[in-house]
XYZ file of C-alpha atoms in Angstrom:
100
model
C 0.000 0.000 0.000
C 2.366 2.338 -1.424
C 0.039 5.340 -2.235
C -2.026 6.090 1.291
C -1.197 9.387 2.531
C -2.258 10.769 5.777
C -5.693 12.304 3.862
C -6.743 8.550 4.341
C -6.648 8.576 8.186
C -9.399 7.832 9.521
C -12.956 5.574 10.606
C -14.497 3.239 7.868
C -16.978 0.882 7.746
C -18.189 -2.036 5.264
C -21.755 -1.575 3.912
C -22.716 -4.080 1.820
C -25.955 -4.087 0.525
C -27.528 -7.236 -1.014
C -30.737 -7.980 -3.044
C -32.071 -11.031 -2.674
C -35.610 -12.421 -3.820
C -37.111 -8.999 -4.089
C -35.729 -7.980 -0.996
C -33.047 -5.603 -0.217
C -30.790 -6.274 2.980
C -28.019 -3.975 4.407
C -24.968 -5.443 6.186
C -22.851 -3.425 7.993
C -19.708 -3.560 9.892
C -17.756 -2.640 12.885
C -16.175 0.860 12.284
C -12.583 0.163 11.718
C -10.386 2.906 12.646
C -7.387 3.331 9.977
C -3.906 4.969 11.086
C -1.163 6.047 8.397
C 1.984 6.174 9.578
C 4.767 8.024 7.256
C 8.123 6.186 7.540
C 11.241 7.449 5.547
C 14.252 4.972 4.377
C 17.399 5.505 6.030
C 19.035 6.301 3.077
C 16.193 9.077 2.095
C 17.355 10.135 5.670
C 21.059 10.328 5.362
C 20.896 11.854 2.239
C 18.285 14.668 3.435
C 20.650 15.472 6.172
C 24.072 15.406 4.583
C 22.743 18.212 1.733
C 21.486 20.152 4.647
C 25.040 20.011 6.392
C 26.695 20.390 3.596
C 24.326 23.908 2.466
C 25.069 25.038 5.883
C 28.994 24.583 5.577
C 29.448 26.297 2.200
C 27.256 29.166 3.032
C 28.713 29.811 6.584
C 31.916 29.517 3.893
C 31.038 32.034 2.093
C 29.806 34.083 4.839
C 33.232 34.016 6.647
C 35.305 34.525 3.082
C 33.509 37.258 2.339
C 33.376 39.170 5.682
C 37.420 38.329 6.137
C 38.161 40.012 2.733
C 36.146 42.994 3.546
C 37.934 43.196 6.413
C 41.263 43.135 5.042
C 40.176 46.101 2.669
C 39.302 47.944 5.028
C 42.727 48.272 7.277
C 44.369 48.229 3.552
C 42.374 51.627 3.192
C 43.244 53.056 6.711
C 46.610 52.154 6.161
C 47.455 53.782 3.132
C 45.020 56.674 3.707
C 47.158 59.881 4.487
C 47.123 61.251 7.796
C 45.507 64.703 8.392
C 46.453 66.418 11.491
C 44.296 69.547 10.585
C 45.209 72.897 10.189
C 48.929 73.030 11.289
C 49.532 70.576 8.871
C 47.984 72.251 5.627
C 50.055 75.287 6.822
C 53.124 73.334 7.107
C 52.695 71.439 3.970
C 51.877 75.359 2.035
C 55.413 76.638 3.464
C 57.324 73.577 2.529
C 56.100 74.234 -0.989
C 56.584 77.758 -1.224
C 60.234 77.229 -0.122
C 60.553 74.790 -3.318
C-alpha cells in the first residue's frame, strides 16, 4: 500500500448491501479505525541530512570569506590613507612648498 497518505486517516466501515428475492438487505460492519503512519528509508534520511550540512557549511563559507576580505580592505584603506592632522599641517605642507 504504497500510495495512502495521511488524507486517508481515519474511521471506515463495510456496507454491503444485497438484493435477494425482491428484498433488499443492508450489512454493515464494525467501524474500523485506519492509522497512516509516514516512515522514511534511512538512506532518504542520510541523504536529506548530509545536503542540509553540507548547504550550511558552504554558506557559513562564504559568509566568513567574504566578511574576512572585507575586512582586510578595510585596514588596507586606513593604512594607506594619508594622515591629516588639521590645520597646522595644511600650513606646514603650504610653506614647505613655497620654499621649493
Amino acid at each position: 500500500m504504497n500510495n495512502a497518505s495521511s488524507a486517508h486517516q481515519g474511521d471506515y466501515m463495510c456496507v454491503h448491501h444485497v438484493h435477494i428475492n425482491s428484498q433488499n438487505l443492508r450489512l454493515q460492519s464494525q467501524q474500523l479505525s485506519l492509522t497512516v503512519l509516514v516512515s522514511v528509508s534511512l538512506t532518504e534520511f542520510i541523504i536529506r541530512h548530509v545536503v542540509v550540512l553540507l548547504i550550511m557549511v558552504v554558506s557559513t563559507s562564504a559568509l566568513y570569506v567574504y566578511f574576512k576580505t572585507k575586512s582586510r580592505r578595510m585596514q588596507e584603506l586606513k593604512r594607506n590613507r594619508p594622515v591629516d592632522d588639521g590645520p597646522a599641517l595644511r600650513l606646514r605642507e603650504r610653506r614647505r612648498l613655497q620654499e621649493n
